[in-house]
Coordinates of C-alpha atoms in Angstrom, one line a residue:
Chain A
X1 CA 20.0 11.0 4.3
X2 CA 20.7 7.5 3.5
X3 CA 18.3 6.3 0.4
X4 CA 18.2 2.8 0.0
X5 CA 15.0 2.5 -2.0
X6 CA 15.5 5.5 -4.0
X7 CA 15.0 5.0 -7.8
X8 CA 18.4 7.3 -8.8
X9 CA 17.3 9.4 -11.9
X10 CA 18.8 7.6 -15.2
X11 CA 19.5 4.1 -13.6
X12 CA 17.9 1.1 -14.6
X13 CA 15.5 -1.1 -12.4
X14 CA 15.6 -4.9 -12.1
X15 CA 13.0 -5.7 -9.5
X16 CA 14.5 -9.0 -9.0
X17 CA 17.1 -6.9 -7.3
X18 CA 14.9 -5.8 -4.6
X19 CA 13.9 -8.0 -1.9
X20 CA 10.4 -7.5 -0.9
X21 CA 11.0 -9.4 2.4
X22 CA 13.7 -6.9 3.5
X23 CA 13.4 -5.4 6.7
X24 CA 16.3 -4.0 7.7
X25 CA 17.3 -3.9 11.1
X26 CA 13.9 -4.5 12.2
X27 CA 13.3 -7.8 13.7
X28 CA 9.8 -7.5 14.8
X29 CA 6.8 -5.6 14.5
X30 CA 7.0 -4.0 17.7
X31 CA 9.6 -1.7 17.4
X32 CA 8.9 -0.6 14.0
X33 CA 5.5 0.4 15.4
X34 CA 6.4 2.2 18.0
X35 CA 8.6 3.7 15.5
X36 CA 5.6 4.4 13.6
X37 CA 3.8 5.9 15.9
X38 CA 6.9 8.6 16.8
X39 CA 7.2 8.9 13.0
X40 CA 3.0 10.2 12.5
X41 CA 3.1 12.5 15.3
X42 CA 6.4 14.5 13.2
X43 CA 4.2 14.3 9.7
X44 CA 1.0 15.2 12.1
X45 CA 3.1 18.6 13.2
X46 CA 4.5 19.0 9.3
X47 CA 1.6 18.9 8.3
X48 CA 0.1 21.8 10.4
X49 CA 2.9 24.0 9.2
X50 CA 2.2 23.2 5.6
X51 CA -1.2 23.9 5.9
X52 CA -0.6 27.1 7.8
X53 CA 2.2 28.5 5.2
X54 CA 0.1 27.3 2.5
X55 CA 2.8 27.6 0.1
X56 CA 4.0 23.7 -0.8
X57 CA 1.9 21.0 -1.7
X58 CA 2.2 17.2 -1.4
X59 CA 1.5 14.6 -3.9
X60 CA 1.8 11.0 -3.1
X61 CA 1.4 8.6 -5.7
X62 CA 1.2 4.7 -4.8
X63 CA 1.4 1.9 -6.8
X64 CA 1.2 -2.2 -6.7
X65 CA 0.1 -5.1 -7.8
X66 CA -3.5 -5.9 -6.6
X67 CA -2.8 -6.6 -3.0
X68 CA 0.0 -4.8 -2.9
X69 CA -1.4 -2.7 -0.2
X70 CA -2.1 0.4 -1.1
X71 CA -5.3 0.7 0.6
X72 CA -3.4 -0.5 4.0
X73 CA -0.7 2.3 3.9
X74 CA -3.0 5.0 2.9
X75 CA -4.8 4.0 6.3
X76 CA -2.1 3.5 8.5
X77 CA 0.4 5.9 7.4
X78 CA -2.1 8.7 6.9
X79 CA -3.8 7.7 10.4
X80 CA -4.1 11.1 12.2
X81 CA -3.8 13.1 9.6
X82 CA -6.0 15.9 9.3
X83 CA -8.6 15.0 6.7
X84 CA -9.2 19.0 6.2
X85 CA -5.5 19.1 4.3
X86 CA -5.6 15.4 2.9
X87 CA -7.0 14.9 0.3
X88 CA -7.1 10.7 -1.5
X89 CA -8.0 10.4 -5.0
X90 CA -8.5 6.6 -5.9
X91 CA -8.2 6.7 -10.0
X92 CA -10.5 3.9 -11.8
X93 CA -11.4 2.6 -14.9
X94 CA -11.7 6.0 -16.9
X95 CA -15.2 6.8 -17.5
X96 CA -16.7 7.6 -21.1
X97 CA -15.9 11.4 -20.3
X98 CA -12.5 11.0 -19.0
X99 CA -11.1 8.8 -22.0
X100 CA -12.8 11.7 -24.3
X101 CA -9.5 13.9 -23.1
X102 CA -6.0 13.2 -22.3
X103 CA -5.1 10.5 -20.2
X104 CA -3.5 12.9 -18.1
X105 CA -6.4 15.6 -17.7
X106 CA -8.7 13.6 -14.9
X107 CA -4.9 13.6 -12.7
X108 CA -4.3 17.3 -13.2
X109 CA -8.1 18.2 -11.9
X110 CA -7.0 16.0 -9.1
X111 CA -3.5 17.3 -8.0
X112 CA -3.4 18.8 -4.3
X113 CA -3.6 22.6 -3.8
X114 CA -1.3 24.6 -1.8
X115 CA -1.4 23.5 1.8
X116 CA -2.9 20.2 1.2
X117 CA -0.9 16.5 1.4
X118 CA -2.3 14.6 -2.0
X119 CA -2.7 10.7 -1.9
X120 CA -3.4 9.3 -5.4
X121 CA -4.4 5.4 -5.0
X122 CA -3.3 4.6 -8.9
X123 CA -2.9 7.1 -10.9
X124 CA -1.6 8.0 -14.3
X125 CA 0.9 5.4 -14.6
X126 CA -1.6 3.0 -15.2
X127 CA -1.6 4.6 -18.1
X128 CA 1.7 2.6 -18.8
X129 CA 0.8 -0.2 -16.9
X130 CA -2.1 -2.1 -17.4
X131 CA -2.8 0.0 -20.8
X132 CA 0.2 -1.3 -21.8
X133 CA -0.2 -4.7 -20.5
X134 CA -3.8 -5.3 -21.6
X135 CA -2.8 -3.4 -25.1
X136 CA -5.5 -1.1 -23.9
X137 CA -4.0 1.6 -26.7
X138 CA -1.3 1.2 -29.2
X139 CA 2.5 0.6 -28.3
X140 CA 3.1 3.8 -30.4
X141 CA 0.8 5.9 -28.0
X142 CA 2.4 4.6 -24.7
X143 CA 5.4 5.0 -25.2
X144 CA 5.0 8.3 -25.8
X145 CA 3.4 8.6 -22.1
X146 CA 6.9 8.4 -20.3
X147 CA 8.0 11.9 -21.8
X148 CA 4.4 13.2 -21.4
X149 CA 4.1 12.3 -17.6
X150 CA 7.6 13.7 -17.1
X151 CA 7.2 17.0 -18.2
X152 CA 3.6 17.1 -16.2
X153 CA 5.9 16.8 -13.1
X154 CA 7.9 18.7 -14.0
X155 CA 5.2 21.0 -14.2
X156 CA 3.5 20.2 -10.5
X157 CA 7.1 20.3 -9.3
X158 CA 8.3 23.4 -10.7
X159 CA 4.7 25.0 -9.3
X160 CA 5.6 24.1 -5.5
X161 CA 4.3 20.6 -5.5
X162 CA 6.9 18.3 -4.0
X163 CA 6.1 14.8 -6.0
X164 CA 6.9 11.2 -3.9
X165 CA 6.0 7.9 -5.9
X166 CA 5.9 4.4 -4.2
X167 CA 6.3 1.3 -5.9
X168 CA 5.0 -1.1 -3.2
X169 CA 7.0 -4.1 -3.9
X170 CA 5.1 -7.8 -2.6
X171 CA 6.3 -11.0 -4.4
X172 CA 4.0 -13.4 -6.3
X173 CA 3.9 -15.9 -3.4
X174 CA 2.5 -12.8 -0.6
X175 CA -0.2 -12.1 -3.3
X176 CA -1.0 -15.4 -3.3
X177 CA -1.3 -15.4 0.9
X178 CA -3.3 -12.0 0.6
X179 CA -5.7 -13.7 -1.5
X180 CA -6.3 -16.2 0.3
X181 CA -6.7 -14.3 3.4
X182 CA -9.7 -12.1 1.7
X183 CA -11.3 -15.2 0.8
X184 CA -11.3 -16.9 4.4
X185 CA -12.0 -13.1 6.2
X186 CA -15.6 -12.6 6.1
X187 CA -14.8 -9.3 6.4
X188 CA -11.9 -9.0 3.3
X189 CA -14.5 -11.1 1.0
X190 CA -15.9 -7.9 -1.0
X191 CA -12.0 -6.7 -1.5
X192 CA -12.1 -10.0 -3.3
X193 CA -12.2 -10.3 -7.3
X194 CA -11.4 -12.7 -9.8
X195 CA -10.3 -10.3 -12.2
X196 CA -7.5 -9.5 -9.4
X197 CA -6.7 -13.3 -9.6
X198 CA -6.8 -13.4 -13.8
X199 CA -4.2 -10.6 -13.9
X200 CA -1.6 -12.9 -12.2
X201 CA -1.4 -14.4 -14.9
X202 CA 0.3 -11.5 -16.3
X203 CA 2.5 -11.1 -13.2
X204 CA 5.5 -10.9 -15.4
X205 CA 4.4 -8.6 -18.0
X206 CA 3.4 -6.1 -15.5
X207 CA 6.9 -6.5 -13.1
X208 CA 8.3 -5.5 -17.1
X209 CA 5.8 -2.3 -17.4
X210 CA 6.9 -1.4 -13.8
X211 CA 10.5 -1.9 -14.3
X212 CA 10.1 1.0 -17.2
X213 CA 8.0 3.3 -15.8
X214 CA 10.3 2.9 -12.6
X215 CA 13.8 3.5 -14.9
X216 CA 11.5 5.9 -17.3
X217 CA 10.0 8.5 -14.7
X218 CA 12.0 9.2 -11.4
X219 CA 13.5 12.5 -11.7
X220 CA 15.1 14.5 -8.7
X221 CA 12.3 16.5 -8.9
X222 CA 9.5 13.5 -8.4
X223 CA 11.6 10.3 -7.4
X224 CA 9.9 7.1 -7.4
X225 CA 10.8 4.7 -4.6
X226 CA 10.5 1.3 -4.8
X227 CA 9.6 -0.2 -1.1
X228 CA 9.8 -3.3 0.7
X229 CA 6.2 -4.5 1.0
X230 CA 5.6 -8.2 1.7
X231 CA 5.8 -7.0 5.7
X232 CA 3.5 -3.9 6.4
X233 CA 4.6 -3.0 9.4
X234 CA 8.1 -2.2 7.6
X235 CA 6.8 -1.1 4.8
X236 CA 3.9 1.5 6.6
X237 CA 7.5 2.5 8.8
X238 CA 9.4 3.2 5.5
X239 CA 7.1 5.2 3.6
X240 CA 6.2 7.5 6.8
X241 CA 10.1 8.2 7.4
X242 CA 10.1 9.4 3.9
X243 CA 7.8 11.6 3.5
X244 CA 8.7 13.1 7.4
X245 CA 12.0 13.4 5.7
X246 CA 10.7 15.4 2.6
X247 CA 8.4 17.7 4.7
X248 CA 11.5 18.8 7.0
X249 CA 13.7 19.2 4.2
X250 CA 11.3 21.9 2.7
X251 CA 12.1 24.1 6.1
X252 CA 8.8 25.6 5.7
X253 CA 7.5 28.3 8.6
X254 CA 4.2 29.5 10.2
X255 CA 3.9 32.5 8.3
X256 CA 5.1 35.5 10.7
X257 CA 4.0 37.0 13.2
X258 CA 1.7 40.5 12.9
X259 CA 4.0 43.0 13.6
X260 CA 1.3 45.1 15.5
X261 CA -0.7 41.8 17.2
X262 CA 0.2 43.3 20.9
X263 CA -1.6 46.2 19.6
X264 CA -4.8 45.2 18.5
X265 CA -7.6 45.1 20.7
X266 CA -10.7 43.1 21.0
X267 CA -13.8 44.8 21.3
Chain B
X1 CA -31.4 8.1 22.7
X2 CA -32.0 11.3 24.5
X3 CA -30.9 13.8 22.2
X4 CA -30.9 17.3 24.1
X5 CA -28.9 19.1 21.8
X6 CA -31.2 18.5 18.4
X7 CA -33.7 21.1 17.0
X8 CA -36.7 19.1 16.7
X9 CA -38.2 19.8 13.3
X10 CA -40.8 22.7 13.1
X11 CA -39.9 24.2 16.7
X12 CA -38.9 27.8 16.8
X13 CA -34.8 28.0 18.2
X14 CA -33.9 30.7 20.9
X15 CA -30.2 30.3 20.8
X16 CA -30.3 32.4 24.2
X17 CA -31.9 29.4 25.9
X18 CA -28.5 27.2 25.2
X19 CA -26.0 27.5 27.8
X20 CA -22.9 27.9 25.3
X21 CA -20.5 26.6 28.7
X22 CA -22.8 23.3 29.1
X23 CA -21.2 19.9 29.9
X24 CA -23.6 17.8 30.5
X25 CA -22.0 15.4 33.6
X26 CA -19.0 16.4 33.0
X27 CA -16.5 18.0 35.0
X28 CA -13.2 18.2 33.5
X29 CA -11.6 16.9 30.1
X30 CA -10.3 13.7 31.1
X31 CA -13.2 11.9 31.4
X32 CA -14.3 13.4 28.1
X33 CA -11.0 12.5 26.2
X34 CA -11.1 9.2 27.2
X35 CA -14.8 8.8 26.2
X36 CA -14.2 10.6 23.2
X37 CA -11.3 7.9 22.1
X38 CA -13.3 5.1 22.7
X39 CA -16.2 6.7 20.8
X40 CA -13.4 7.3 17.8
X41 CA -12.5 4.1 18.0
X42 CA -16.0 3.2 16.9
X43 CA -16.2 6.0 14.6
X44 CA -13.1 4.0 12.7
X45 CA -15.0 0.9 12.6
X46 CA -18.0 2.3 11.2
X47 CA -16.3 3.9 8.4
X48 CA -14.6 0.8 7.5
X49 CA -18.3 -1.0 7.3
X50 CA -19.8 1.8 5.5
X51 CA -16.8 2.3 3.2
X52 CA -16.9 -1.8 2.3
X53 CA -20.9 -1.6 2.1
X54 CA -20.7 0.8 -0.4
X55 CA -24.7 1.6 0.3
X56 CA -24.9 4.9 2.9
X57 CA -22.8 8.1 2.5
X58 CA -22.6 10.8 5.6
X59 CA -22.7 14.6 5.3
X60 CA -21.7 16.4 8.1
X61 CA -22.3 20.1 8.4
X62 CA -20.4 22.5 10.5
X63 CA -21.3 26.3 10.8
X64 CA -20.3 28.7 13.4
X65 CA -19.1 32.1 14.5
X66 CA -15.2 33.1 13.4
X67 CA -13.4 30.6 16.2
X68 CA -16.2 28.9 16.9
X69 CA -14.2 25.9 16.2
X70 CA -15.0 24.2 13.2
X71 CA -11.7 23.6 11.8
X72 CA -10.5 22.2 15.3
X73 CA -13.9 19.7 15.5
X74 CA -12.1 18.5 12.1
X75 CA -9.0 17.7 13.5
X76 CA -10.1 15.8 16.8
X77 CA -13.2 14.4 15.6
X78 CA -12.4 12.8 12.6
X79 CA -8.5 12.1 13.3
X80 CA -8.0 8.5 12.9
X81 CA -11.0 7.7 10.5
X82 CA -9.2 6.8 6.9
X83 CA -8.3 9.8 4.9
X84 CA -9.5 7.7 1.9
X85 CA -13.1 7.4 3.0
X86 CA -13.0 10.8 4.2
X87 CA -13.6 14.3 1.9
X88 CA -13.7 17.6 3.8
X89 CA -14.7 20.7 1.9
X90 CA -14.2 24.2 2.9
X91 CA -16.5 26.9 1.4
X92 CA -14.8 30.5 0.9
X93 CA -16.1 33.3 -0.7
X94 CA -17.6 32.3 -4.3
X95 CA -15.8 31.7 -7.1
X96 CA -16.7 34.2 -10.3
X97 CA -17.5 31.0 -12.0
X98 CA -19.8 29.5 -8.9
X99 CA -21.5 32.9 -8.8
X100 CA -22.6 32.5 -12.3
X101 CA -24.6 29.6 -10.8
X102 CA -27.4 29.1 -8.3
X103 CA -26.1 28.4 -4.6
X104 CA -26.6 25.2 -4.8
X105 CA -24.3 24.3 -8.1
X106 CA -20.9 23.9 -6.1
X107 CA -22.5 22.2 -3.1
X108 CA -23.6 19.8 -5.2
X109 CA -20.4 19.0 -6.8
X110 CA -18.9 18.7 -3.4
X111 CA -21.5 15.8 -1.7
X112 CA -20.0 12.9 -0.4
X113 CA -20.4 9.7 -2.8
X114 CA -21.3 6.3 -1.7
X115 CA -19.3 4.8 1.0
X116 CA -17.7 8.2 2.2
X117 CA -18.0 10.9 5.1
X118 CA -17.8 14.5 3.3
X119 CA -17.6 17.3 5.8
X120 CA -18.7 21.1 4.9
X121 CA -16.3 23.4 6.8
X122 CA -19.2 25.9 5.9
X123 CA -21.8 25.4 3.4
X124 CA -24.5 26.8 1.8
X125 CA -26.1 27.7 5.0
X126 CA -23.8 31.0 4.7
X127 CA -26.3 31.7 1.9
X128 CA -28.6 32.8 4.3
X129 CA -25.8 34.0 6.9
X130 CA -23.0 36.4 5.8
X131 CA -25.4 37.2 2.6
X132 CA -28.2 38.1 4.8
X133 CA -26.0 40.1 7.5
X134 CA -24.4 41.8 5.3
X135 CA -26.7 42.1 2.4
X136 CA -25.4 40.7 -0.5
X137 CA -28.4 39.6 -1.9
X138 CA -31.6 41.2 -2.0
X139 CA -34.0 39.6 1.4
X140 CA -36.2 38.4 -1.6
X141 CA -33.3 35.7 -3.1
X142 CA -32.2 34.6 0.8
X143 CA -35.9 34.3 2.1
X144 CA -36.4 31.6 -1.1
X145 CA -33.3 29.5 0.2
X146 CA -34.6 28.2 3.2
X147 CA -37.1 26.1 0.5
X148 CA -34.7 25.2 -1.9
X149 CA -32.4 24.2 1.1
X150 CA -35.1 22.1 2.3
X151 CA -35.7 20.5 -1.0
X152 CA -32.0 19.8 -1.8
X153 CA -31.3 18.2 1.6
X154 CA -34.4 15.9 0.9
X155 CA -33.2 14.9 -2.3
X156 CA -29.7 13.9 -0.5
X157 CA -31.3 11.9 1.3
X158 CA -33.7 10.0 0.1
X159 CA -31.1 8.9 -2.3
X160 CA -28.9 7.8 0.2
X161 CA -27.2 10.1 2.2
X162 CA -27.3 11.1 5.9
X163 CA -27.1 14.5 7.1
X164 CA -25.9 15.8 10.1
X165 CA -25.6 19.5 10.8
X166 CA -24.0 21.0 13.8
X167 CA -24.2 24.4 14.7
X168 CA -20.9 25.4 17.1
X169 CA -22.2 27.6 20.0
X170 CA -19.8 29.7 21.6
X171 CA -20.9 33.2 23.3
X172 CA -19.3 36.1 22.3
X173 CA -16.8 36.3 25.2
X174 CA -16.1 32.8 24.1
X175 CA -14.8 34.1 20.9
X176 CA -12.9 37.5 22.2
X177 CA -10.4 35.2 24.3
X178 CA -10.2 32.7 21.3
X179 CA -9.4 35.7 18.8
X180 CA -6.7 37.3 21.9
X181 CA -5.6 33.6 21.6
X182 CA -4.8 34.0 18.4
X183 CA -3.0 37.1 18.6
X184 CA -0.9 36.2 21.7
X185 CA 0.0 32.5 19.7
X186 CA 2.9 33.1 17.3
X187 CA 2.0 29.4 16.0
X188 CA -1.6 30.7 15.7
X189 CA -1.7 34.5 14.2
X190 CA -1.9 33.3 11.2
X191 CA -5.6 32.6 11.9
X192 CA -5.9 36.1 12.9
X193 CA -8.2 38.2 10.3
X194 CA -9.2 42.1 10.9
X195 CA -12.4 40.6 9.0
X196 CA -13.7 38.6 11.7
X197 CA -13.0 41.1 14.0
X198 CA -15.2 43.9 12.6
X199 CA -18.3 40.9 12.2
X200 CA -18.5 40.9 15.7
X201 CA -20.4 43.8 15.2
X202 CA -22.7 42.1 13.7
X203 CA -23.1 39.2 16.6
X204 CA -26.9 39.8 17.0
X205 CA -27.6 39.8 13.5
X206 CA -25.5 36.9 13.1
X207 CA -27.7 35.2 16.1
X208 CA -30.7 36.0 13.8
X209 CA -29.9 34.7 10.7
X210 CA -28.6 31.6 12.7
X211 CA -31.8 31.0 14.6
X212 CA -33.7 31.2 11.2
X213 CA -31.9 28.7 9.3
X214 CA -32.0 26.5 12.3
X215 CA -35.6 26.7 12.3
X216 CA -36.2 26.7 9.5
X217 CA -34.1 24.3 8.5
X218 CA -33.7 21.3 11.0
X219 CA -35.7 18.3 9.7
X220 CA -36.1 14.5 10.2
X221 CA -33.9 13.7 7.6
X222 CA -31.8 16.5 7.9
X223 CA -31.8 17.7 11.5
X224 CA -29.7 20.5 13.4
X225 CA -28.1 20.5 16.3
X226 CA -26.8 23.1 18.3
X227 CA -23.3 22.2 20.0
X228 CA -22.2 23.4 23.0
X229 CA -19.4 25.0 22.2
X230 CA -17.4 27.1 24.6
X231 CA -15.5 24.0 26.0
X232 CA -13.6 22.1 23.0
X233 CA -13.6 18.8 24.5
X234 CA -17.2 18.3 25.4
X235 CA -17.9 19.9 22.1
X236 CA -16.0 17.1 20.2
X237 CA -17.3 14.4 22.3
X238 CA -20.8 15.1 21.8
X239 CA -20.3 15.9 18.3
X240 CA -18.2 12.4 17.8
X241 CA -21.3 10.7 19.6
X242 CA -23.9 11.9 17.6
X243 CA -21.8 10.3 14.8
X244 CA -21.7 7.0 16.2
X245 CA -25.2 7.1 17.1
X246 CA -26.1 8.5 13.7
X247 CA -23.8 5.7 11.7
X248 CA -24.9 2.7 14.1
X249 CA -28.9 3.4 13.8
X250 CA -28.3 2.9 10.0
X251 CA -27.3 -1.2 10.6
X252 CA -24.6 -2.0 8.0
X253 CA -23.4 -4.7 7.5
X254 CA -20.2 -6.2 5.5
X255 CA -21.3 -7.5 1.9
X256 CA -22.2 -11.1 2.5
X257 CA -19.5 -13.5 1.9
X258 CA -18.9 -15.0 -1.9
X259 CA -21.0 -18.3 -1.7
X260 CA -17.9 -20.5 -3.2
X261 CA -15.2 -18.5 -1.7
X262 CA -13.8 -22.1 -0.1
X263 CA -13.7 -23.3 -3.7
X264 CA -11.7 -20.7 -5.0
X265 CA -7.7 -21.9 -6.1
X266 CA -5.5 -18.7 -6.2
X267 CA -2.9 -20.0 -9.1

């Protein structure tokens, strides 16, 4: 399996080296939808299986830049889906209670149970992203974070959790156009803030804090990926051949059948 | 909007006087898929409304027989609304920890917030089902539920959330081909219990208790229906109606647009 967007364990990311326009052999929407579509029905059937062998779990973790469309692939890539085994946490401003513990206890009570695909929208890299950025805590406690959140995969991993992390990668400009577009939409205005627009001005800082966790925390064990974004359509495409990848690879099973089921009879 | 399938509040339910094979004017499935896809469709754009609104969450309530069908009203109802807006909770057997609460304590926990659909793949209803059956808890405790029930579904919503509980209704041949399904379907014995089996002993007990809480339990704000349920897809096309219904009675409406959102320069 050919890995293009693969983070390989060790390296070291420069994001100017990936182009956010790049669409590979795809041309036009079209075909990558229709591509799409072929691509849900396979996680729509892998999914079923996991569910019925109940012995992997899933755990997606997205991250992006405000607009970077996190919301849009959870939609579209998730779209049929059975909500009884999906299960989307979107992490937030920790409250009063959460910030009273670990950084990484509110993501551990969230992490998907045997049988179940897990979607976290953020998650605890923003722990090293705007914390770091904002100088939310002190450099000495965030750095530490990197070690911290790798042995916690580690963890997930070694427990049957198979770990995929997507850094959805838009340029300045696209935000900019996305922006835009929620203003003009009357229907995108409340996705609209001006705090999304203030931390642009920090564009450069964060591409930095993302370029570390990126290098930082992909292990073999829970890669991060770092994906194309500025067209969704290729993006959405990407991201769903990835995971249907991942799920086959596991080779799971319907657990077997009963040895006696011709036997039993129904009253 | 006729609604033959509700239990008006206050009337006394005879679950014999429901035709379980009912399909209204329909005569095979394709008619009803194609309705049922265009009343998904809707379903989709609701949740997007109510998910941007922020104002209304929806709690739907499924309880049936063993095969009655409520994990498969899951999957064909609610594919294609957005896993993020969407939280389905299955109740088991109690925890030692939920035990060591009232009934209520892990229902609670589980309601949907603002903005989201939650779905109870059983729910405390079976606290005055399996533990009346099979009496594991003295009639005293369960006959007290039906109150408490009452009172926590009024406090749900009148704070916001809307309630919808369906009550699958197969007939008990219904489930003996579904269960010889089940054992005939490599791809489906893992669904097969001995468990659910020996409860069919307990069918007219079962069609007591269920006929209580219906009763007893079906009210303005928090009213039950009784699904025909020995045909799937009339089943989920009545079930996604009432949805729709339910969702577009409750007028939402996108937050207004951001008075100066022409005047805003994205840097």
């Amino acid at each position: 399996m050919d890995q293009p967007f693969l983070v390989p364990a060790g390296s070291r990311v420069s994001l100017a080296d990936y182009d956010p326009d790049y669409t590979g052999s795809y041309v036009d929407k079209a075909a990558a939808k229709a591509e799409l579509k072929r691509s849900s029905e396979k996680l729509q059937d892998l999914q079923e299986v996991m569910w019925a062998e109940g012995k992997h779990s899933l755990l997606i973790v997205l991250q992006a830049m405000d607009a970077g469309g996190k919301d849009g692939t959870i939609k579209h890539v998730m779209r049929g889906v059975n909500p009884q085994g999906c299960q989307v946490t979107s992490f937030k401003v920790p409250t009063r209670e959460e910030l009273d513990h670990d950084f990484l206890w509110r993501i551990h009570k969230a992490v998907p149970r045997r049988g179940y695909i897990g979607i976290f929208n953020r998650s605890h890299y923003e722990d090293v992203l705007v914390v770091r950025v904002e100088n939310l805590a002190p450099e000495q406690v965030w750095q530490q974070r990197y070690e911290q959140i790798n042995h916690f995969e580690k963890l997930l991993a070694d427990t049957g959790t198979t770990i995929l992390k997507f850094y959805l990668h838009i340029s300045k400009e696209e935000q900019k156009d996305r922006f835009e577009a929620r203003l003009r939409d009357p229907h995108k205005n409340w996705k609209f803030s001006m705090e999304d627009v203030e931390k642009r001005e920090l564009w450069d800082s964060y591409m930095r804090a993302f370029e570390d966790a990126l290098s930082r925390c992909s292990a073999p064990w829970a890669p991060w990926y770092v994906i194309p974004a500025n067209h969704k359509w290729y993006r959405n495409l990407v991201i769903s051949q990835i995971i249907v990848d991942t799920l086959t690879s596991l080779d799971m099973r319907y657990p077997p059948p009963l040895p006696n089921a011709d036997q039993i009879a129904i009253p």
